Amino acid sequence: MKTSFEFFPPRTEKGKQTLHQVRQELSSINPEYFSVTFGALGTTQEATLETVLDIQKNDTVVAAPHLSCIGSKKEIIIELLDQYKAVNINRLVALRGDIPSGVRDIGDFHYANELVEFVKSQYNNHFHIEVAAYPEVHPESKNRQTDLQHFADKVKAGADGAITQYFYDAEAYFKFVDEIEKLGVSIPIIPGIMPITNYTQLVRFSNMCGAKIPNWILKKLELYQDDLDSLSTFGLEVVTNLCQTLKEQGVNNFHFYSMNRSQPSLEIAKHL
Ligand code: FAD
């Protein structure tokens, strides 16, 4: 079974120390890569570079930076990718990103497919590129069919694989994989797995990104929101069962949204 883990770049010294420890703990199961998120328009871009270089230099696991293009210029993307290439980084997660409110200049790229095409045109196949996939539809999409078609466009532009937005209904994943196969897409679609450890945070994220929390899960989480032990036990059972269902149907690669914590994802991975 293959695994990979996503981190966000820490901003404080304490956050950096914690992430070092988390990386060490997660390395024990030999993940394929550690990915690091990237904020639109400068918010965490320096911190992403710093975290990525630190992983690449000090860890046994390779780093895969996220790169969002909205608001960016081609020269800036090249400058960053040259730095990555110089330290032998050869994986990327290529995204459009979200435009922060009030920003007018969207830069040289409109959508992620343009970024994928640009990176492939500049670096050939140096970078293995993952893109984002949305089994429950991207929140800005007009409808499911156009969203699927736009996803297929990213693949046509050169994406080598995709990581999904998190979901708690295995059927949503299988339906998405079926539908895109019918569009002629055959790249690996790796499920993005979000451990459940915090009710308020999960509801807030899900509202923002369009991931659905099935009612039966939501009701239990509401019940356990002030009882962290029960919530964690329930969350572990739900997400482990989800992964088990995916595994029984042939999925053998899992990408964990670690939230810079090792224990929740490790427990799920070890159960598998
Ligand atoms: P796109 O694939 O460009 O799609 C965005 C929307 O535009 C979709 O609704 C799509 O249907 C539509 N669309 C696409 N092409 C066209 C077209 N030609 N014409 C009209 N409509 C079109 N965000 C960050 O800021 N930093 C990160 O590090 C980050 N990491 C992520 C990792 C994963 C695995 C996932 C799933 C998401 C991540 N995000 C991140 C969030 C992501 O940036 C947002 O979901 C963003 O709104 C869309 O990015 P995208 O790359 O999916 O965009």
Tab-separated table of N, CA, C and O in Angstrom, residues 131-239:
chain	number	residue	atom	x	y	z
A	131	VAL	N	-2.894	16.754	-9.966
A	131	VAL	CA	-3.873	17.850	-9.935
A	131	VAL	C	-4.990	17.492	-8.950
A	131	VAL	O	-5.056	16.361	-8.464
A	132	ALA	N	-5.871	18.455	-8.708
A	132	ALA	CA	-6.972	18.225	-7.755
A	132	ALA	C	-8.188	17.656	-8.479
A	132	ALA	O	-8.474	18.032	-9.615
A	133	ALA	N	-8.884	16.740	-7.784
A	133	ALA	CA	-10.117	16.164	-8.340
A	133	ALA	C	-11.233	16.304	-7.293
A	133	ALA	O	-10.952	16.291	-6.090
A	134	TYR	N	-12.454	16.440	-7.766
A	134	TYR	CA	-13.575	16.725	-6.860
A	134	TYR	C	-14.713	15.730	-7.074
A	134	TYR	O	-15.628	15.977	-7.869
A	135	PRO	N	-14.685	14.576	-6.371
A	135	PRO	CA	-15.752	13.582	-6.542
A	135	PRO	C	-17.137	14.157	-6.251
A	135	PRO	O	-18.120	13.697	-6.816
A	136	GLU	N	-17.206	15.185	-5.379
A	136	GLU	CA	-18.518	15.755	-5.060
A	136	GLU	C	-18.689	17.139	-5.704
A	136	GLU	O	-19.490	17.936	-5.231
A	137	VAL	N	-17.945	17.390	-6.764
A	137	VAL	CA	-18.028	18.591	-7.609
A	137	VAL	C	-17.393	19.815	-6.925
A	137	VAL	O	-17.635	20.079	-5.753
A	138	HIS	N	-16.579	20.531	-7.702
A	138	HIS	CA	-15.969	21.764	-7.189
A	138	HIS	C	-17.072	22.797	-6.929
A	138	HIS	O	-17.989	22.945	-7.745
A	139	PRO	N	-16.996	23.506	-5.781
A	139	PRO	CA	-18.114	24.399	-5.412
A	139	PRO	C	-18.442	25.498	-6.432
A	139	PRO	O	-19.571	25.983	-6.471
A	140	GLU	N	-17.482	25.899	-7.263
A	140	GLU	CA	-17.791	26.966	-8.242
A	140	GLU	C	-18.394	26.433	-9.538
A	140	GLU	O	-18.755	27.222	-10.415
A	141	SER	N	-18.466	25.115	-9.660
A	141	SER	CA	-18.874	24.570	-10.956
A	141	SER	C	-20.339	24.791	-11.263
A	141	SER	O	-21.173	24.707	-10.375
A	142	LYS	N	-20.616	25.012	-12.554
A	142	LYS	CA	-22.007	25.199	-12.975
A	142	LYS	C	-22.761	23.890	-12.777
A	142	LYS	O	-23.880	23.861	-12.308
A	143	ASN	N	-22.149	22.794	-13.187
A	143	ASN	CA	-22.781	21.483	-13.004
A	143	ASN	C	-21.712	20.392	-13.062
A	143	ASN	O	-20.549	20.651	-13.378
A	144	ARG	N	-22.136	19.170	-12.756
A	144	ARG	CA	-21.206	18.041	-12.653
A	144	ARG	C	-20.511	17.766	-13.978
A	144	ARG	O	-19.308	17.534	-14.042
A	145	GLN	N	-21.289	17.829	-15.069
A	145	GLN	CA	-20.735	17.462	-16.369
A	145	GLN	C	-19.600	18.406	-16.791
A	145	GLN	O	-18.549	17.946	-17.263
A	146	THR	N	-19.799	19.720	-16.600
A	146	THR	CA	-18.723	20.648	-17.008
A	146	THR	C	-17.518	20.481	-16.088
A	146	THR	O	-16.364	20.582	-16.527
A	147	ASP	N	-17.769	20.197	-14.817
A	147	ASP	CA	-16.646	19.998	-13.891
A	147	ASP	C	-15.804	18.784	-14.314
A	147	ASP	O	-14.568	18.837	-14.311
A	148	LEU	N	-16.501	17.708	-14.703
A	148	LEU	CA	-15.785	16.506	-15.155
A	148	LEU	C	-14.970	16.827	-16.411
A	148	LEU	O	-13.825	16.411	-16.558
A	149	GLN	N	-15.589	17.595	-17.311
A	149	GLN	CA	-14.901	17.941	-18.559
A	149	GLN	C	-13.663	18.799	-18.266
A	149	GLN	O	-12.590	18.591	-18.842
A	150	HIS	N	-13.807	19.747	-17.326
A	150	HIS	CA	-12.648	20.581	-16.973
A	150	HIS	C	-11.543	19.736	-16.335
A	150	HIS	O	-10.362	19.982	-16.541
A	151	PHE	N	-11.974	18.743	-15.570
A	151	PHE	CA	-10.967	17.839	-14.993
A	151	PHE	C	-10.231	17.097	-16.119
A	151	PHE	O	-8.998	17.007	-16.123
A	152	ALA	N	-11.005	16.599	-17.075
A	152	ALA	CA	-10.390	15.879	-18.205
A	152	ALA	C	-9.420	16.805	-18.960
A	152	ALA	O	-8.369	16.342	-19.451
A	153	ASP	N	-9.735	18.100	-19.023
A	153	ASP	CA	-8.840	19.056	-19.703
A	153	ASP	C	-7.480	19.137	-18.996
A	153	ASP	O	-6.436	19.299	-19.638
A	154	LYS	N	-7.517	19.039	-17.648
A	154	LYS	CA	-6.240	19.103	-16.906
A	154	LYS	C	-5.387	17.880	-17.233
A	154	LYS	O	-4.169	17.950	-17.292
A	155	VAL	N	-6.069	16.759	-17.423
A	155	VAL	CA	-5.337	15.534	-17.742
A	155	VAL	C	-4.758	15.637	-19.151
A	155	VAL	O	-3.603	15.295	-19.389
A	156	LYS	N	-5.577	16.159	-20.060
A	156	LYS	CA	-5.096	16.338	-21.442
A	156	LYS	C	-3.891	17.275	-21.472
A	156	LYS	O	-2.986	17.125	-22.286
A	157	ALA	N	-3.887	18.246	-20.553
A	157	ALA	CA	-2.782	19.214	-20.516
A	157	ALA	C	-1.488	18.576	-20.012
A	157	ALA	O	-0.423	19.174	-20.113
A	158	GLY	N	-1.592	17.351	-19.409
A	158	GLY	CA	-0.352	16.664	-19.012
A	158	GLY	C	-0.302	16.159	-17.579
A	158	GLY	O	0.760	15.676	-17.159
A	159	ALA	N	-1.404	16.266	-16.835
A	159	ALA	CA	-1.360	15.789	-15.441
A	159	ALA	C	-1.064	14.287	-15.418
A	159	ALA	O	-1.585	13.537	-16.234
A	160	ASP	N	-0.221	13.880	-14.462
A	160	ASP	CA	0.161	12.471	-14.370
A	160	ASP	C	-0.697	11.705	-13.372
A	160	ASP	O	-0.725	10.477	-13.390
A	161	GLY	N	-1.314	12.427	-12.453
A	161	GLY	CA	-2.139	11.784	-11.434
A	161	GLY	C	-3.034	12.845	-10.811
A	161	GLY	O	-2.885	14.041	-11.100
A	162	ALA	N	-3.967	12.403	-9.955
A	162	ALA	CA	-4.843	13.369	-9.274
A	162	ALA	C	-5.053	12.935	-7.835
A	162	ALA	O	-5.030	11.747	-7.521
A	163	ILE	N	-5.248	13.942	-6.984
A	163	ILE	CA	-5.588	13.691	-5.579
A	163	ILE	C	-6.980	14.283	-5.367
A	163	ILE	O	-7.244	15.418	-5.785
A	164	THR	N	-7.849	13.529	-4.718
A	164	THR	CA	-9.207	14.058	-4.571
A	164	THR	C	-9.338	14.972	-3.353
A	164	THR	O	-8.585	14.855	-2.381
A	165	GLN	N	-10.323	15.831	-3.438
A	165	GLN	CA	-10.824	16.501	-2.245
A	165	GLN	C	-11.307	15.403	-1.307
A	165	GLN	O	-11.672	14.318	-1.769
A	166	TYR	N	-11.308	15.649	-0.003
A	166	TYR	CA	-11.741	14.570	0.888
A	166	TYR	C	-13.243	14.315	0.760
A	166	TYR	O	-14.003	15.176	0.290
A	167	PHE	N	-13.650	13.126	1.119
A	167	PHE	CA	-15.053	12.708	1.036
A	167	PHE	C	-15.254	11.617	2.086
A	167	PHE	O	-14.276	11.003	2.544
A	168	TYR	N	-16.500	11.398	2.491
A	168	TYR	CA	-16.774	10.324	3.455
A	168	TYR	C	-17.730	9.285	2.899
A	168	TYR	O	-18.185	8.405	3.619
A	169	ASP	N	-18.043	9.408	1.609
A	169	ASP	CA	-18.941	8.460	0.977
A	169	ASP	C	-18.149	7.779	-0.152
A	169	ASP	O	-17.874	8.407	-1.184
A	170	ALA	N	-17.783	6.525	0.073
A	170	ALA	CA	-16.935	5.834	-0.904
A	170	ALA	C	-17.593	5.810	-2.286
A	170	ALA	O	-16.898	5.875	-3.310
A	171	GLU	N	-18.920	5.764	-2.303
A	171	GLU	CA	-19.623	5.706	-3.593
A	171	GLU	C	-19.327	6.947	-4.443
A	171	GLU	O	-19.282	6.873	-5.668
A	172	ALA	N	-19.161	8.100	-3.790
A	172	ALA	CA	-18.870	9.344	-4.526
A	172	ALA	C	-17.554	9.188	-5.293
A	172	ALA	O	-17.426	9.622	-6.448
A	173	TYR	N	-16.584	8.558	-4.652
A	173	TYR	CA	-15.284	8.338	-5.294
A	173	TYR	C	-15.426	7.384	-6.489
A	173	TYR	O	-14.957	7.678	-7.595
A	174	PHE	N	-16.104	6.248	-6.254
A	174	PHE	CA	-16.220	5.254	-7.332
A	174	PHE	C	-16.997	5.826	-8.522
A	174	PHE	O	-16.661	5.565	-9.679
A	175	LYS	N	-18.031	6.615	-8.218
A	175	LYS	CA	-18.838	7.208	-9.297
A	175	LYS	C	-17.949	8.159	-10.136
A	175	LYS	O	-17.969	8.130	-11.362
A	176	PHE	N	-17.156	8.972	-9.434
A	176	PHE	CA	-16.274	9.905	-10.128
A	176	PHE	C	-15.281	9.155	-11.029
A	176	PHE	O	-15.099	9.497	-12.198
A	177	VAL	N	-14.670	8.107	-10.479
A	177	VAL	CA	-13.681	7.340	-11.254
A	177	VAL	C	-14.344	6.735	-12.494
A	177	VAL	O	-13.801	6.795	-13.606
A	178	ASP	N	-15.560	6.204	-12.319
A	178	ASP	CA	-16.290	5.639	-13.471
A	178	ASP	C	-16.548	6.696	-14.531
A	178	ASP	O	-16.341	6.471	-15.723
A	179	GLU	N	-17.021	7.855	-14.057
A	179	GLU	CA	-17.401	8.910	-15.007
A	179	GLU	C	-16.203	9.431	-15.790
A	179	GLU	O	-16.296	9.679	-16.996
A	180	ILE	N	-15.081	9.604	-15.104
A	180	ILE	CA	-13.947	10.151	-15.860
A	180	ILE	C	-13.316	9.092	-16.772
A	180	ILE	O	-12.768	9.423	-17.810
A	181	GLU	N	-13.463	7.823	-16.373
A	181	GLU	CA	-12.978	6.765	-17.292
A	181	GLU	C	-13.771	6.814	-18.588
A	181	GLU	O	-13.234	6.639	-19.674
A	182	LYS	N	-15.072	7.110	-18.466
A	182	LYS	CA	-15.908	7.203	-19.670
A	182	LYS	C	-15.482	8.381	-20.543
A	182	LYS	O	-15.749	8.410	-21.741
A	183	LEU	N	-14.820	9.362	-19.940
A	183	LEU	CA	-14.315	10.497	-20.737
A	183	LEU	C	-12.916	10.202	-21.291
A	183	LEU	O	-12.251	11.086	-21.833
A	184	GLY	N	-12.462	8.979	-21.092
A	184	GLY	CA	-11.162	8.591	-21.660
A	184	GLY	C	-9.983	8.898	-20.754
A	184	GLY	O	-8.828	8.845	-21.189
A	185	VAL	N	-10.252	9.227	-19.479
A	185	VAL	CA	-9.160	9.567	-18.558
A	185	VAL	C	-8.689	8.302	-17.843
A	185	VAL	O	-9.506	7.551	-17.312
A	186	SER	N	-7.371	8.102	-17.819
A	186	SER	CA	-6.911	6.861	-17.184
A	186	SER	C	-5.769	7.081	-16.187
A	186	SER	O	-5.068	6.147	-15.832
A	187	ILE	N	-5.575	8.308	-15.716
A	187	ILE	CA	-4.513	8.525	-14.719
A	187	ILE	C	-4.980	8.035	-13.340
A	187	ILE	O	-6.192	7.954	-13.097
A	188	PRO	N	-4.030	7.724	-12.435
A	188	PRO	CA	-4.445	7.308	-11.083
A	188	PRO	C	-5.180	8.441	-10.353
A	188	PRO	O	-4.745	9.595	-10.400
A	189	ILE	N	-6.287	8.085	-9.706
A	189	ILE	CA	-7.057	9.065	-8.908
A	189	ILE	C	-6.899	8.647	-7.448
A	189	ILE	O	-7.511	7.666	-7.005
A	190	ILE	N	-6.050	9.357	-6.739
A	190	ILE	CA	-5.719	8.950	-5.370
A	190	ILE	C	-6.671	9.625	-4.380
A	190	ILE	O	-6.801	10.864	-4.392
A	191	PRO	N	-7.337	8.829	-3.550
A	191	PRO	CA	-8.283	9.446	-2.623
A	191	PRO	C	-7.578	10.294	-1.564
A	191	PRO	O	-6.582	9.851	-0.981
A	192	GLY	N	-8.077	11.488	-1.341
A	192	GLY	CA	-7.581	12.357	-0.267
A	192	GLY	C	-8.366	12.018	0.991
A	192	GLY	O	-9.591	12.057	0.987
A	193	ILE	N	-7.643	11.659	2.054
A	193	ILE	CA	-8.295	11.167	3.274
A	193	ILE	C	-8.132	12.188	4.405
A	193	ILE	O	-6.999	12.531	4.778
A	194	MET	N	-9.245	12.654	4.922
A	194	MET	CA	-9.197	13.618	6.036
A	194	MET	C	-9.637	12.925	7.326
A	194	MET	O	-10.807	12.591	7.497
A	195	PRO	N	-8.673	12.698	8.243
A	195	PRO	CA	-9.054	12.123	9.540
A	195	PRO	C	-10.040	13.067	10.258
A	195	PRO	O	-10.010	14.281	10.033
A	196	ILE	N	-10.896	12.510	11.086
A	196	ILE	CA	-11.871	13.347	11.812
A	196	ILE	C	-11.402	13.486	13.259
A	196	ILE	O	-11.348	12.500	13.993
A	197	THR	N	-11.042	14.723	13.628
A	197	THR	CA	-10.578	14.935	15.012
A	197	THR	C	-11.211	16.162	15.660
A	197	THR	O	-11.055	16.389	16.845
A	198	ASN	N	-11.883	16.991	14.839
A	198	ASN	CA	-12.400	18.247	15.388
A	198	ASN	C	-13.682	18.637	14.650
A	198	ASN	O	-13.660	18.865	13.439
A	199	TYR	N	-14.773	18.703	15.367
A	199	TYR	CA	-16.083	18.944	14.752
A	199	TYR	C	-16.157	20.325	14.062
A	199	TYR	O	-16.457	20.415	12.875
A	200	THR	N	-15.833	21.392	14.800
A	200	THR	CA	-16.008	22.750	14.267
A	200	THR	C	-15.150	22.973	13.035
A	200	THR	O	-15.601	23.510	12.024
A	201	GLN	N	-13.891	22.531	13.116
A	201	GLN	CA	-12.954	22.725	12.011
A	201	GLN	C	-13.404	21.954	10.758
A	201	GLN	O	-13.388	22.485	9.650
A	202	LEU	N	-13.876	20.741	10.965
A	202	LEU	CA	-14.285	19.912	9.824
A	202	LEU	C	-15.508	20.528	9.128
A	202	LEU	O	-15.565	20.585	7.897
A	203	VAL	N	-16.467	21.020	9.929
A	203	VAL	CA	-17.670	21.621	9.340
A	203	VAL	C	-17.284	22.892	8.570
A	203	VAL	O	-17.749	23.132	7.453
A	204	ARG	N	-16.383	23.677	9.145
A	204	ARG	CA	-15.952	24.922	8.476
A	204	ARG	C	-15.249	24.597	7.155
A	204	ARG	O	-15.578	25.148	6.102
A	205	PHE	N	-14.313	23.662	7.169
A	205	PHE	CA	-13.592	23.285	5.940
A	205	PHE	C	-14.564	22.765	4.882
A	205	PHE	O	-14.472	23.106	3.710
A	206	SER	N	-15.472	21.905	5.344
A	206	SER	CA	-16.373	21.254	4.387
A	206	SER	C	-17.278	22.288	3.732
A	206	SER	O	-17.565	22.206	2.532
A	207	ASN	N	-17.724	23.289	4.495
A	207	ASN	CA	-18.539	24.352	3.906
A	207	ASN	C	-17.757	25.123	2.851
A	207	ASN	O	-18.284	25.508	1.817
A	208	MET	N	-16.461	25.317	3.105
A	208	MET	CA	-15.635	26.091	2.166
A	208	MET	C	-15.352	25.313	0.886
A	208	MET	O	-15.368	25.860	-0.201
A	209	CYS	N	-15.057	24.005	1.031
A	209	CYS	CA	-14.535	23.279	-0.133
A	209	CYS	C	-15.569	22.390	-0.810
A	209	CYS	O	-15.269	21.759	-1.815
A	210	GLY	N	-16.778	22.352	-0.287
A	210	GLY	CA	-17.844	21.592	-0.944
A	210	GLY	C	-17.806	20.102	-0.653
A	210	GLY	O	-18.531	19.346	-1.284
A	211	ALA	N	-16.990	19.669	0.334
A	211	ALA	CA	-16.987	18.239	0.695
A	211	ALA	C	-18.209	17.973	1.577
A	211	ALA	O	-18.509	18.755	2.473
A	212	LYS	N	-18.888	16.859	1.295
A	212	LYS	CA	-20.106	16.572	2.060
A	212	LYS	C	-19.789	15.721	3.287
A	212	LYS	O	-18.986	14.796	3.203
A	213	ILE	N	-20.472	16.049	4.399
A	213	ILE	CA	-20.392	15.158	5.564
A	213	ILE	C	-21.766	14.495	5.659
A	213	ILE	O	-22.769	15.175	5.898
A	214	PRO	N	-21.837	13.181	5.426
A	214	PRO	CA	-23.144	12.524	5.475
A	214	PRO	C	-23.840	12.783	6.823
A	214	PRO	O	-23.179	12.906	7.863
A	215	ASN	N	-25.171	12.878	6.770
A	215	ASN	CA	-25.960	13.235	7.954
A	215	ASN	C	-25.705	12.355	9.162
A	215	ASN	O	-25.625	12.847	10.282
A	216	TRP	N	-25.571	11.039	8.909
A	216	TRP	CA	-25.385	10.131	10.049
A	216	TRP	C	-24.059	10.415	10.755
A	216	TRP	O	-23.952	10.281	11.969
A	217	ILE	N	-23.058	10.873	9.991
A	217	ILE	CA	-21.769	11.221	10.615
A	217	ILE	C	-21.912	12.551	11.361
A	217	ILE	O	-21.503	12.706	12.512
A	218	LEU	N	-22.552	13.507	10.695
A	218	LEU	CA	-22.708	14.845	11.271
A	218	LEU	C	-23.427	14.783	12.622
A	218	LEU	O	-23.021	15.428	13.593
A	219	LYS	N	-24.487	13.972	12.669
A	219	LYS	CA	-25.275	13.862	13.912
A	219	LYS	C	-24.417	13.347	15.063
A	219	LYS	O	-24.461	13.860	16.167
A	220	LYS	N	-23.603	12.331	14.783
A	220	LYS	CA	-22.732	11.771	15.833
A	220	LYS	C	-21.677	12.806	16.248
A	220	LYS	O	-21.353	12.932	17.421
A	221	LEU	N	-21.147	13.529	15.253
A	221	LEU	CA	-20.105	14.514	15.570
A	221	LEU	C	-20.676	15.626	16.433
A	221	LEU	O	-20.017	16.120	17.357
A	222	GLU	N	-21.919	16.022	16.145
A	222	GLU	CA	-22.579	17.046	16.969
A	222	GLU	C	-22.705	16.554	18.408
A	222	GLU	O	-22.438	17.283	19.352
A	223	LEU	N	-23.072	15.290	18.499
A	223	LEU	CA	-23.265	14.686	19.821
A	223	LEU	C	-21.949	14.660	20.608
A	223	LEU	O	-21.919	14.909	21.810
A	224	TYR	N	-20.846	14.358	19.884
A	224	TYR	CA	-19.561	14.172	20.569
A	224	TYR	C	-18.681	15.431	20.568
A	224	TYR	O	-17.521	15.336	20.962
A	225	GLN	N	-19.221	16.556	20.119
A	225	GLN	CA	-18.309	17.683	19.879
A	225	GLN	C	-17.544	18.141	21.126
A	225	GLN	O	-16.446	18.681	21.013
A	226	ASP	N	-18.117	17.959	22.317
A	226	ASP	CA	-17.403	18.367	23.537
A	226	ASP	C	-16.739	17.191	24.246
A	226	ASP	O	-16.257	17.323	25.367
A	227	ASP	N	-16.749	16.045	23.596
A	227	ASP	CA	-16.156	14.846	24.196
A	227	ASP	C	-15.118	14.322	23.197
A	227	ASP	O	-15.399	13.466	22.374
A	228	LEU	N	-13.918	14.904	23.299
A	228	LEU	CA	-12.904	14.646	22.259
A	228	LEU	C	-12.506	13.176	22.132
A	228	LEU	O	-12.220	12.712	21.032
A	229	ASP	N	-12.517	12.455	23.246
A	229	ASP	CA	-12.145	11.027	23.180
A	229	ASP	C	-13.149	10.257	22.332
A	229	ASP	O	-12.772	9.498	21.428
A	230	SER	N	-14.456	10.471	22.609
A	230	SER	CA	-15.491	9.755	21.849
A	230	SER	C	-15.449	10.189	20.379
A	230	SER	O	-15.619	9.376	19.469
A	231	LEU	N	-15.216	11.502	20.168
A	231	LEU	CA	-15.179	12.006	18.791
A	231	LEU	C	-14.022	11.369	18.015
A	231	LEU	O	-14.188	10.912	16.882
A	232	SER	N	-12.849	11.280	18.659
A	232	SER	CA	-11.689	10.693	17.975
A	232	SER	C	-11.909	9.212	17.699
A	232	SER	O	-11.555	8.722	16.629
A	233	THR	N	-12.494	8.495	18.675
A	233	THR	CA	-12.735	7.062	18.480
A	233	THR	C	-13.715	6.846	17.331
A	233	THR	O	-13.497	6.021	16.440
A	234	PHE	N	-14.789	7.648	17.325
A	234	PHE	CA	-15.783	7.534	16.255
A	234	PHE	C	-15.150	7.912	14.902
A	234	PHE	O	-15.315	7.214	13.893
A	235	GLY	N	-14.386	9.017	14.896
A	235	GLY	CA	-13.748	9.483	13.658
A	235	GLY	C	-12.807	8.437	13.089
A	235	GLY	O	-12.785	8.167	11.883
A	236	LEU	N	-12.036	7.799	13.972
A	236	LEU	CA	-11.095	6.765	13.528
A	236	LEU	C	-11.845	5.592	12.896
A	236	LEU	O	-11.452	5.092	11.832
A	237	GLU	N	-12.956	5.220	13.521
A	237	GLU	CA	-13.730	4.080	13.001
A	237	GLU	C	-14.317	4.423	11.620
A	237	GLU	O	-14.201	3.640	10.671
A	238	VAL	N	-14.885	5.627	11.499
A	238	VAL	CA	-15.518	6.036	10.227
A	238	VAL	C	-14.493	6.080	9.099
A	238	VAL	O	-14.716	5.538	8.011
A	239	VAL	N	-13.360	6.720	9.360
A	239	VAL	CA	-12.392	6.931	8.279
A	239	VAL	C	-11.654	5.628	7.957
A	239	VAL	O	-11.354	5.353	6.794
